[in-house]
XYZ file of C-alpha atoms in Angstrom:
650
model
C -23.317 -12.568 -19.081
C -20.014 -10.946 -19.365
C -19.772 -7.315 -18.520
C -19.218 -4.667 -21.218
C -15.940 -4.740 -22.704
C -14.469 -1.038 -22.919
C -10.705 -1.795 -23.791
C -9.384 -4.479 -26.050
C -5.595 -5.725 -25.758
C -3.603 -4.918 -29.129
C -1.836 -8.332 -28.768
C 1.113 -7.155 -30.968
C 3.494 -9.497 -29.418
C 5.772 -6.896 -28.154
C 4.452 -6.649 -24.790
C 6.745 -8.089 -21.750
C 4.258 -10.586 -20.918
C 4.060 -11.813 -24.493
C 7.738 -11.997 -24.809
C 7.865 -13.577 -21.164
C 5.108 -16.299 -22.576
C 7.083 -16.943 -25.671
C 10.348 -17.627 -23.938
C 8.556 -20.141 -21.719
C 7.019 -21.839 -24.419
C 10.564 -22.016 -26.217
C 12.299 -23.094 -22.957
C 10.019 -25.108 -21.083
C 7.763 -26.646 -24.154
C 4.694 -25.422 -22.586
C 2.089 -23.822 -24.958
C 0.582 -20.362 -23.610
C -1.443 -19.133 -26.023
C -3.277 -16.478 -23.774
C -3.366 -14.845 -20.346
C -5.569 -17.544 -18.769
C -3.121 -20.462 -19.941
C -0.456 -18.332 -18.361
C -2.253 -17.793 -15.268
C -3.436 -21.393 -15.224
C 0.358 -22.705 -15.411
C 1.736 -20.055 -12.918
C -0.628 -21.660 -10.093
C -0.684 -25.197 -11.380
C 3.480 -25.146 -11.039
C 3.992 -22.355 -8.846
C 7.478 -23.481 -8.447
C 7.891 -24.015 -12.138
C 6.569 -20.211 -12.753
C 8.727 -18.793 -10.383
C 11.764 -20.400 -10.880
C 11.168 -19.353 -14.656
C 10.890 -15.880 -13.554
C 13.726 -15.749 -11.647
C 15.845 -17.036 -14.428
C 14.081 -14.703 -17.175
C 15.166 -11.884 -15.155
C 19.002 -12.517 -15.103
C 19.346 -10.810 -11.854
C 22.622 -10.622 -10.016
C 22.710 -13.163 -6.924
C 24.610 -16.070 -5.378
C 24.039 -19.498 -5.087
C 21.710 -22.177 -6.683
C 18.189 -21.664 -7.243
C 17.222 -24.881 -8.548
C 15.013 -25.610 -5.220
C 12.508 -22.972 -5.651
C 10.083 -23.720 -2.943
C 11.457 -25.918 -0.276
C 8.245 -26.115 1.805
C 5.169 -24.859 0.465
C 3.101 -24.876 3.663
C 1.047 -21.640 4.873
C 2.305 -20.191 6.963
C 5.807 -21.163 6.549
C 6.731 -21.270 2.936
C 10.460 -21.142 2.111
C 11.537 -19.717 -1.217
C 14.658 -20.051 -2.971
C 16.476 -21.309 0.314
C 19.922 -21.253 -1.696
C 19.874 -18.169 -3.332
C 21.456 -14.967 -1.809
C 20.650 -11.549 -3.364
C 20.219 -7.878 -2.613
C 16.803 -5.829 -3.484
C 18.747 -2.340 -4.030
C 21.140 -4.208 -6.414
C 18.605 -5.736 -8.097
C 16.792 -2.226 -8.493
C 19.779 -0.135 -9.319
C 20.604 -2.022 -12.181
C 18.031 0.091 -13.932
C 17.969 -1.797 -17.016
C 18.075 -0.016 -20.560
C 19.085 3.132 -18.738
C 22.466 5.238 -19.339
C 24.271 6.848 -16.494
C 23.080 10.445 -17.720
C 19.570 9.338 -18.483
C 16.889 10.983 -15.723
C 15.493 8.138 -13.776
C 13.832 10.076 -10.768
C 11.481 13.549 -10.850
C 10.434 14.720 -7.450
C 7.851 17.380 -7.368
C 6.995 19.116 -4.263
C 4.775 21.834 -2.689
C 7.900 22.534 -0.313
C 10.763 23.107 -2.599
C 11.494 23.293 -6.365
C 11.733 19.866 -8.768
C 14.543 17.659 -8.179
C 15.755 15.471 -11.115
C 18.531 12.719 -10.360
C 20.042 10.682 -13.268
C 21.013 7.156 -12.934
C 24.620 7.884 -11.993
C 23.367 10.534 -9.464
C 21.180 7.826 -7.707
C 23.479 5.336 -7.767
C 26.166 8.282 -6.023
C 23.459 9.149 -3.655
C 22.830 5.627 -2.499
C 26.767 5.298 -2.147
C 26.985 8.196 0.014
C 24.387 7.456 2.366
C 25.294 3.814 2.698
C 28.537 5.189 3.988
C 26.851 7.351 6.271
C 25.098 4.700 7.794
C 28.177 2.621 8.239
C 29.788 5.555 9.725
C 26.959 5.540 12.307
C 27.572 1.950 12.955
C 24.450 0.554 11.252
C 24.908 -3.271 9.980
C 22.915 -6.071 8.972
C 19.536 -6.549 10.773
C 19.588 -2.778 12.289
C 16.692 -0.924 11.832
C 16.599 2.375 9.912
C 13.192 4.531 10.205
C 12.219 7.438 8.072
C 9.694 10.308 9.303
C 9.878 11.863 5.716
C 7.656 12.174 2.541
C 7.582 10.832 -0.877
C 11.131 12.508 -1.976
C 14.274 11.182 -3.246
C 16.037 11.357 0.218
C 13.516 8.858 1.422
C 14.318 6.376 -1.423
C 17.942 6.762 -1.046
C 18.022 6.017 2.630
C 15.720 3.034 1.823
C 18.165 1.510 -0.867
C 21.272 2.434 1.354
C 19.771 0.624 4.437
C 18.753 -2.407 2.161
C 22.357 -2.648 0.552
C 23.715 -3.151 4.147
C 21.235 -5.679 4.928
C 19.612 -3.114 7.343
C 15.752 -3.170 7.440
C 13.932 0.173 6.609
C 10.470 1.338 7.728
C 8.903 4.699 6.699
C 6.025 6.833 8.215
C 4.612 9.771 6.549
C 5.133 13.058 8.553
C 1.206 13.709 8.368
C 1.134 10.702 10.854
C 0.467 11.835 14.409
C 3.048 11.199 17.282
C 1.005 8.601 18.733
C 0.758 6.471 15.261
C 4.515 6.775 14.890
C 5.334 5.677 18.337
C 3.057 2.665 18.485
C 4.832 1.419 15.181
C 8.341 2.315 15.727
C 8.800 1.186 19.676
C 7.799 -2.306 18.282
C 11.143 -2.636 16.050
C 13.315 -0.292 17.880
C 14.909 1.731 14.918
C 18.918 2.968 15.522
C 18.721 5.816 13.009
C 16.100 8.164 12.370
C 15.907 10.232 9.193
C 13.343 13.247 9.868
C 12.363 16.314 8.178
C 11.304 19.718 10.073
C 7.908 19.519 8.222
C 6.290 19.850 4.751
C 4.403 22.091 2.570
C 0.625 20.749 1.871
C -0.838 22.980 -0.716
C 0.096 26.636 0.259
C 0.113 25.646 3.982
C 3.476 25.138 5.713
C 3.136 22.222 8.212
C 6.026 22.361 11.189
C 6.634 18.982 12.324
C 9.736 19.812 14.685
C 7.839 19.285 17.947
C 6.554 15.783 16.499
C 10.103 14.732 15.541
C 11.126 15.556 19.259
C 8.118 13.937 20.691
C 9.088 11.036 18.725
C 12.474 10.725 19.379
C 12.134 11.222 23.140
C 9.772 8.071 22.974
C 12.185 5.884 20.772
C 15.210 5.593 23.184
C 16.785 2.828 20.569
C 17.545 6.027 18.202
C 21.214 6.476 18.442
C 21.215 9.230 15.743
C 18.637 11.559 14.075
C 19.616 12.398 10.693
C 17.901 15.883 10.232
C 16.402 17.039 6.637
C 15.509 20.447 6.602
C 13.010 20.041 3.917
C 10.238 22.682 4.685
C 12.733 25.541 5.924
C 16.298 25.004 4.344
C 17.372 27.235 7.194
C 15.574 25.042 10.149
C 18.507 24.355 12.723
C 19.076 20.727 13.334
C 17.960 19.354 16.680
C 20.759 19.144 19.277
C 22.842 15.832 18.571
C 21.442 15.460 15.102
C 23.309 14.790 12.235
C 22.504 16.931 8.951
C 21.234 15.123 5.901
C 24.035 17.073 4.150
C 26.995 16.021 6.576
C 25.680 12.411 6.768
C 25.864 12.035 3.045
C 29.102 14.199 2.305
C 31.420 11.156 1.961
C 32.036 9.604 -1.477
C 32.255 5.853 -1.583
C 31.955 2.890 -3.597
C 28.469 1.407 -4.270
C 28.493 -2.007 -2.834
C 25.691 -4.560 -1.618
C 25.702 -7.343 0.740
C 24.208 -10.364 -0.895
C 21.620 -11.928 1.719
C 19.516 -14.820 2.164
C 16.354 -14.643 0.138
C 14.018 -14.267 2.977
C 16.299 -11.640 4.861
C 14.082 -8.987 6.155
C 14.106 -6.033 3.764
C 11.633 -3.400 5.194
C 8.908 -3.447 8.047
C 5.104 -2.163 6.998
C 2.597 -1.790 9.311
C -1.146 -2.768 9.304
C -3.804 -0.395 10.267
C -4.172 -1.155 13.941
C -7.690 -2.801 14.051
C -7.134 -4.998 16.951
C -4.417 -3.504 18.791
C -1.268 -2.084 18.068
C -0.486 -2.165 14.434
C 1.166 -5.258 13.093
C 4.801 -4.964 12.136
C 4.705 -6.999 8.860
C 8.277 -7.989 7.645
C 8.699 -7.987 3.924
C 11.851 -9.977 2.546
C 14.552 -8.986 0.043
C 13.874 -11.866 -2.485
C 9.909 -12.125 -2.516
C 9.429 -8.162 -2.982
C 12.180 -8.206 -5.602
C 10.817 -10.758 -7.579
C 7.030 -9.960 -7.079
C 7.500 -6.347 -7.939
C 9.573 -6.898 -10.974
C 6.808 -9.287 -12.313
C 3.805 -6.860 -11.607
C 5.751 -3.891 -13.126
C 6.949 -5.875 -16.066
C 4.361 -8.325 -16.973
C 1.154 -7.177 -15.515
C 1.624 -3.376 -16.169
C 4.407 -3.666 -19.308
C 6.803 -0.981 -17.696
C 10.210 -0.328 -18.949
C 12.835 1.943 -19.701
C 10.895 4.164 -22.178
C 8.237 4.701 -19.321
C 7.405 7.347 -16.857
C 5.833 5.816 -13.845
C 3.660 7.724 -11.269
C 1.763 6.643 -8.676
C 0.313 9.062 -5.777
C 1.240 7.739 -2.444
C 2.747 8.975 0.893
C 5.399 7.077 2.433
C 2.767 5.477 4.876
C 1.222 3.188 2.135
C 2.300 0.105 0.391
C 2.036 1.883 -2.768
C 5.205 3.877 -2.313
C 7.165 0.851 -1.931
C 5.765 -0.149 -5.058
C 6.402 2.951 -6.937
C 9.692 3.004 -6.218
C 10.632 -0.449 -7.362
C 9.861 1.210 -10.834
C 13.295 1.929 -11.211
C 13.822 -2.074 -11.329
C 12.485 -2.190 -14.765
C 14.322 0.627 -15.857
C 11.221 3.145 -15.884
C 11.692 6.828 -14.872
C 9.643 7.183 -11.381
C 7.759 10.339 -10.919
C 7.764 11.318 -7.117
C 4.977 13.822 -5.601
C 4.688 15.246 -2.364
C 1.911 17.527 -1.364
C -1.900 17.994 -1.806
C -3.067 16.145 -4.849
C -5.739 18.607 -5.363
C -3.909 21.888 -5.107
C -4.455 24.451 -6.444
C -7.434 22.314 -7.947
C -7.965 18.635 -8.955
C -6.531 19.118 -12.314
C -2.963 19.890 -10.909
C -1.822 16.113 -11.242
C -3.262 16.066 -14.993
C -1.332 18.909 -15.694
C 1.786 17.440 -14.283
C 1.180 14.344 -16.220
C 0.967 16.452 -19.497
C 4.195 18.386 -18.560
C 6.343 15.394 -17.674
C 4.856 13.161 -20.458
C 3.809 10.445 -18.160
C 3.124 6.991 -19.624
C 1.452 5.522 -16.381
C -0.565 7.361 -14.135
C -1.485 5.431 -11.070
C -3.906 6.999 -8.654
C -6.809 6.076 -5.974
C -10.507 4.977 -7.137
C -11.762 8.057 -4.918
C -9.585 10.539 -6.688
C -10.904 9.481 -10.438
C -14.490 9.576 -8.815
C -14.045 12.978 -7.429
C -12.691 14.151 -10.846
C -15.941 12.960 -12.239
C -17.793 14.320 -9.667
C -16.511 18.053 -10.369
C -16.998 17.947 -14.120
C -12.971 17.626 -14.637
C -12.038 16.983 -18.281
C -7.999 15.913 -17.903
C -7.638 15.727 -21.691
C -8.745 19.482 -21.842
C -6.173 20.365 -18.933
C -3.031 18.941 -20.725
C -1.795 17.143 -23.702
C -2.054 13.564 -22.522
C -1.084 11.876 -25.725
C 1.862 9.897 -23.629
C -0.512 8.207 -21.386
C -1.091 4.509 -21.989
C -2.392 3.337 -19.058
C -4.307 4.900 -15.759
C -3.844 2.530 -12.420
C -6.795 2.810 -9.449
C -6.307 1.075 -6.367
C -7.229 1.718 -2.848
C -10.953 1.223 -2.896
C -13.363 -0.604 -5.515
C -13.714 1.629 -8.809
C -17.552 1.485 -9.370
C -18.508 0.940 -13.159
C -19.473 4.739 -13.418
C -15.605 5.213 -12.748
C -14.619 2.852 -15.672
C -16.911 4.659 -17.853
C -16.005 8.220 -17.008
C -12.207 7.155 -17.889
C -13.302 5.943 -21.280
C -15.173 9.171 -21.765
C -12.466 11.218 -20.815
C -9.058 9.825 -22.166
C -8.200 8.310 -25.797
C -9.582 4.953 -26.045
C -6.207 3.383 -26.271
C -5.642 3.994 -22.673
C -5.803 0.911 -20.511
C -7.495 1.216 -17.104
C -5.714 -0.840 -14.568
C -7.828 -1.567 -11.562
C -5.955 -3.649 -9.271
C -6.210 -4.549 -5.582
C -4.012 -6.320 -2.901
C -2.312 -4.950 0.483
C 0.126 -4.118 2.646
C 0.255 -7.721 3.562
C 1.551 -8.720 0.412
C 2.962 -5.504 -0.633
C 1.489 -6.339 -4.002
C -1.559 -6.674 -5.932
C -3.076 -10.315 -6.343
C -5.924 -9.133 -8.475
C -4.907 -6.965 -11.103
C -4.859 -6.179 -15.144
C -2.581 -7.177 -18.065
C -1.764 -5.933 -21.469
C -3.445 -9.288 -22.605
C -6.433 -9.029 -20.822
C -9.676 -6.959 -21.814
C -11.010 -4.191 -19.570
C -14.582 -4.989 -18.290
C -16.780 -2.081 -17.267
C -16.650 -1.934 -13.502
C -14.758 -5.157 -12.861
C -10.836 -6.083 -12.328
C -9.437 -7.875 -15.317
C -7.882 -10.900 -13.711
C -6.151 -12.504 -10.938
C -2.268 -11.873 -11.085
C 0.322 -14.434 -12.430
C 1.378 -16.744 -9.425
C -1.421 -15.537 -7.101
C -3.607 -18.482 -6.623
C -6.888 -16.267 -5.492
C -9.975 -17.907 -5.029
C -13.525 -16.906 -3.692
C -14.718 -19.254 -0.661
C -18.051 -19.854 0.853
C -18.151 -20.206 4.661
C -17.656 -23.681 4.262
C -14.268 -23.311 2.305
C -15.751 -24.328 -0.882
C -14.837 -22.195 -4.221
C -17.688 -20.022 -5.696
C -18.290 -18.026 -8.916
C -20.318 -15.425 -9.803
C -21.371 -14.615 -6.288
C -19.518 -13.100 -3.124
C -17.065 -15.043 -1.175
C -14.386 -14.589 1.110
C -11.109 -13.704 -0.803
C -8.256 -16.235 -0.231
C -5.035 -17.362 -1.547
C -4.551 -20.789 -1.712
C -0.798 -21.256 -2.300
C 2.065 -19.373 -1.268
C 3.213 -16.085 -2.841
C 7.002 -15.150 -2.686
C 6.123 -11.489 -1.141
C 4.036 -13.062 1.581
C 5.455 -11.771 4.643
C 8.491 -13.246 6.310
C 6.583 -12.866 9.671
C 5.442 -10.177 11.902
C 8.326 -8.407 13.829
C 8.759 -10.075 17.584
C 6.260 -12.726 16.761
C 8.988 -15.575 17.758
C 6.508 -18.306 17.678
C 4.470 -17.383 14.686
C 1.161 -17.077 16.537
C 0.573 -13.831 15.661
C 0.962 -14.347 11.932
C -1.165 -17.231 11.964
C -3.907 -15.761 13.911
C -4.011 -13.002 11.432
C -4.424 -14.821 7.961
C -4.701 -18.355 8.510
C -7.286 -19.280 11.366
C -10.408 -19.531 9.197
C -9.310 -21.886 6.513
C -6.282 -23.798 7.730
C -3.420 -23.492 5.274
C -5.237 -21.151 3.296
C -4.715 -17.260 3.464
C -7.850 -15.605 4.209
C -7.629 -11.796 3.437
C -10.622 -9.698 4.667
C -12.222 -8.758 1.317
C -15.469 -9.706 -0.119
C -14.697 -10.802 -3.813
C -16.782 -12.163 -6.761
C -14.929 -14.179 -9.529
C -16.678 -14.372 -12.682
C -16.736 -17.442 -14.986
C -14.682 -15.522 -17.275
C -11.661 -14.711 -14.894
C -12.357 -11.085 -14.047
C -13.658 -9.940 -10.387
C -15.027 -7.640 -8.292
C -14.119 -6.565 -4.634
C -17.045 -5.065 -2.734
C -15.170 -3.889 0.402
C -13.677 -5.473 3.852
C -15.230 -8.313 5.352
C -13.867 -7.579 8.838
C -13.959 -4.372 10.776
C -11.101 -2.499 9.323
C -12.081 0.952 7.916
C -11.190 1.914 4.353
C -11.136 5.859 4.274
C -10.086 7.635 0.883
C -8.448 4.405 -0.181
C -6.481 4.383 2.908
C -7.332 1.443 5.391
C -7.613 2.493 9.143
C -7.488 0.843 12.249
C -9.916 1.190 14.809
C -8.090 0.417 17.787
C -6.241 3.879 16.909
C -9.175 5.974 17.095
C -10.080 4.585 20.423
C -7.005 5.201 22.114
C -7.187 8.941 21.086
C -11.292 9.397 21.700
C -11.199 7.569 24.869
C -8.347 9.597 25.989
C -10.586 12.725 26.570
C -11.886 12.774 30.237
C -15.590 12.986 28.735
C -15.506 9.881 26.961
C -16.272 6.841 28.651
C -16.069 4.494 25.315
C -16.487 4.770 21.543
C -16.775 2.877 18.347
C -16.264 3.960 14.775
C -17.796 2.532 11.623
C -17.220 3.256 7.863
C -20.551 3.238 5.595
C -19.163 2.712 1.894
C -21.112 4.698 -0.721
C -22.713 2.205 -3.072
C -21.638 4.732 -5.827
C -18.063 4.496 -4.767
C -17.503 8.178 -3.326
C -16.031 8.624 0.026
C -18.808 7.242 2.345
C -19.394 8.099 5.806
C -17.442 7.687 8.942
C -19.698 7.725 11.829
C -18.270 7.829 15.557
C -20.328 6.823 18.295
C -19.334 8.069 22.031
C -20.928 7.136 25.452
C -19.818 9.542 27.756
C -19.292 9.780 31.261
C -21.867 10.922 33.619
C -22.789 14.878 33.565
C -21.169 15.253 30.167
C -22.795 16.153 27.054
C -22.005 16.023 23.316
C -22.109 19.742 22.347
C -20.261 21.492 19.566
C -16.901 22.116 21.653
C -16.615 18.600 22.691
C -17.201 17.380 18.723
C -14.732 19.811 17.672
C -12.132 18.866 20.237
C -12.585 15.305 19.201
C -11.919 16.247 15.781
C -8.823 18.135 16.774
C -7.316 15.196 18.670
C -7.963 12.648 15.965
C -6.512 15.040 13.567
C -3.469 16.175 15.133
C -2.713 12.581 16.817
C -3.703 10.328 13.893
C -4.167 12.323 10.439
C -7.125 14.283 8.783
C -8.305 11.042 7.413
C -9.436 10.095 11.045
C -11.922 12.928 11.378
C -15.385 11.433 11.565
C -18.281 12.945 9.360
C -20.626 12.408 12.134
C -20.386 11.993 16.011
C -23.296 10.419 17.980
C -24.072 9.735 21.444
C -25.536 6.570 22.520
C -25.528 4.891 25.858
C -22.647 2.275 25.215
C -20.810 -0.031 22.668
C -21.792 -3.632 22.056
C -19.196 -6.130 23.810
C -18.818 -9.734 23.893
C -19.092 -11.535 27.225
C -15.138 -11.502 27.247
C -15.491 -7.825 26.861
C -14.405 -7.303 23.102
C -16.096 -4.469 21.480
C -18.105 -5.300 18.046
C -18.239 -2.818 15.276
C -19.573 -5.584 12.532
C -23.190 -5.686 14.198
C -23.320 -2.063 14.414
C -22.349 -1.602 10.849
C -25.115 -4.109 9.954
C -27.531 -2.459 12.031
C -26.869 1.015 10.078
C -26.959 -0.674 6.815
C -30.847 -1.669 7.883
C -30.510 -5.289 9.351
C -32.990 -5.540 12.095
C -31.407 -5.527 15.605
C -32.720 -9.157 16.397
C -30.584 -10.208 13.301
C -27.648 -8.122 13.555
C -26.111 -9.913 16.620
C -26.733 -12.830 18.844
C -27.703 -10.922 21.843
C -26.730 -13.936 24.292
C -23.388 -13.509 23.342
C -23.321 -9.739 24.317
C -22.867 -8.217 27.849
C -25.423 -5.346 26.959
C -27.549 -6.151 24.237
C -29.712 -3.178 25.105
C -27.098 -0.769 23.528
C -27.881 -2.141 20.229
C -31.170 -0.461 19.885
C -29.293 3.001 20.454
C -27.762 2.561 16.727
C -31.045 2.014 15.132
C -31.982 5.525 14.673
C -28.609 6.096 12.712
C -29.311 3.415 10.349
C -30.993 3.453 6.502
C -34.338 2.366 8.245
């Protein structure tokens, strides 16, 4: 029995996806009467779909696109081996926009609003590109940004991309160890850094953190200093100010590079060691993002597109690609709940946003606090609300349709840093079902597998992707033989991508994701790695061992983050130690890492080879009997499992 339909598509024939389907029918003689048919074609003939999409986009490129998928194996897929293009060139076309059209609006709690026209954005990228050239940056060099969601970060990314250099960003709320763990792996030569940022009404000074990070990165030849919190903040010794860096006028040029040339490096959460450096390529990101923005989201030159994100989340990379379909992107830096939860909705009214992207926890918090966004502002321009980062429960869907115009489409999507894209999503031609993600994304051969690798419907299975997507990683940085990449996704089902989520796909094509099937933590819509916790907590002299578990809330709330510690002899878990643990996690990692509860236990369950096990503990906390939670014979110390039973649901 299908879930309640709470939004029906207008099917006017004018949406981008309907125009594309009509073009495919006309040029390929393939009948595509609805989304199901279009999706089925896109996975039955993956090469045909992506070849058609590249042709339809009419992007600037060199070479011959006739070979679409030279090797379809996973891992190892090779897309468009004879095509050379550049992500920055594709984005800065900004189709449908005149030179004097505003294409970037930046709202900040650190400074006044910034607006950039298409001409100004291109000029700033050209100047930053020249600045990088003057610093000796070339193809393959890494350029890092410890900076927030502001135009300068976007400009630096596009400038690096235009040269074939490789970009990576960390949000400035990241603690020093989180940043160092990431960037020592990729060895950037240039670092863009801010002096600090405003979060609500609090100024957060990051000069000391910048000094620590820079000292730990001997590869950095130049720090580009952006006095963002305090315009008068003096530059560190030897640094180049942003003003001087971007002072020289220059022509805007682009190095067209092979399709799989690295564009940027995103990082995993660090569950089983150092965060994985996930390399994404120019071509894959370009065609995947333009597909998602245009076909799945119907964004174009008349839209004002916003998604709340920091530069440490892949949604930032997705947001800024909005210029590639001609949309005006809205960048926001600061506390989304300052001075209250209505702030972003009031901004949506002031700026006439057409697409408001956020996280499921934000929508649920608005519901919990009894907020009425349409009473906060005139939201008559709004046509879509995006939700990601965590599953949105049915109550969240119903709240949206109680509070907003019934014509507004709720777009619940899910994907990951790993693909820098959503593979289950919505579309302008597919209904919205209460509590469900509308559809699988075009070109994404998503399925639910049972433990034996058989597809299942209307029941939970492992989320898998059975065929390559162009935005799957080029690889992991430094993983010369590909073994880390293979181990991350392809060991459970050979030749098939296992993502690590539980998914249920309905017989009518929608789906629900119910959480992680591995030990990665999901906190406020952001995945956090357990190993980062342990490195900080276990550096305290009193702590002998630790284990962290996130218990999701069945109602879709924030859930509970529980930290368990085993202490050295003579130490005890008092208020002072609990506070010190919280302070260390907040300063070295981020506020999201601070646990809701800290408990003392005798020890942490470990395998015979010494690997710490979070999953059995999580099962016990959810009520699974100890004897069923883990095979005791496989553990060094099975007796410690009993300690966790007292904190379970009974």
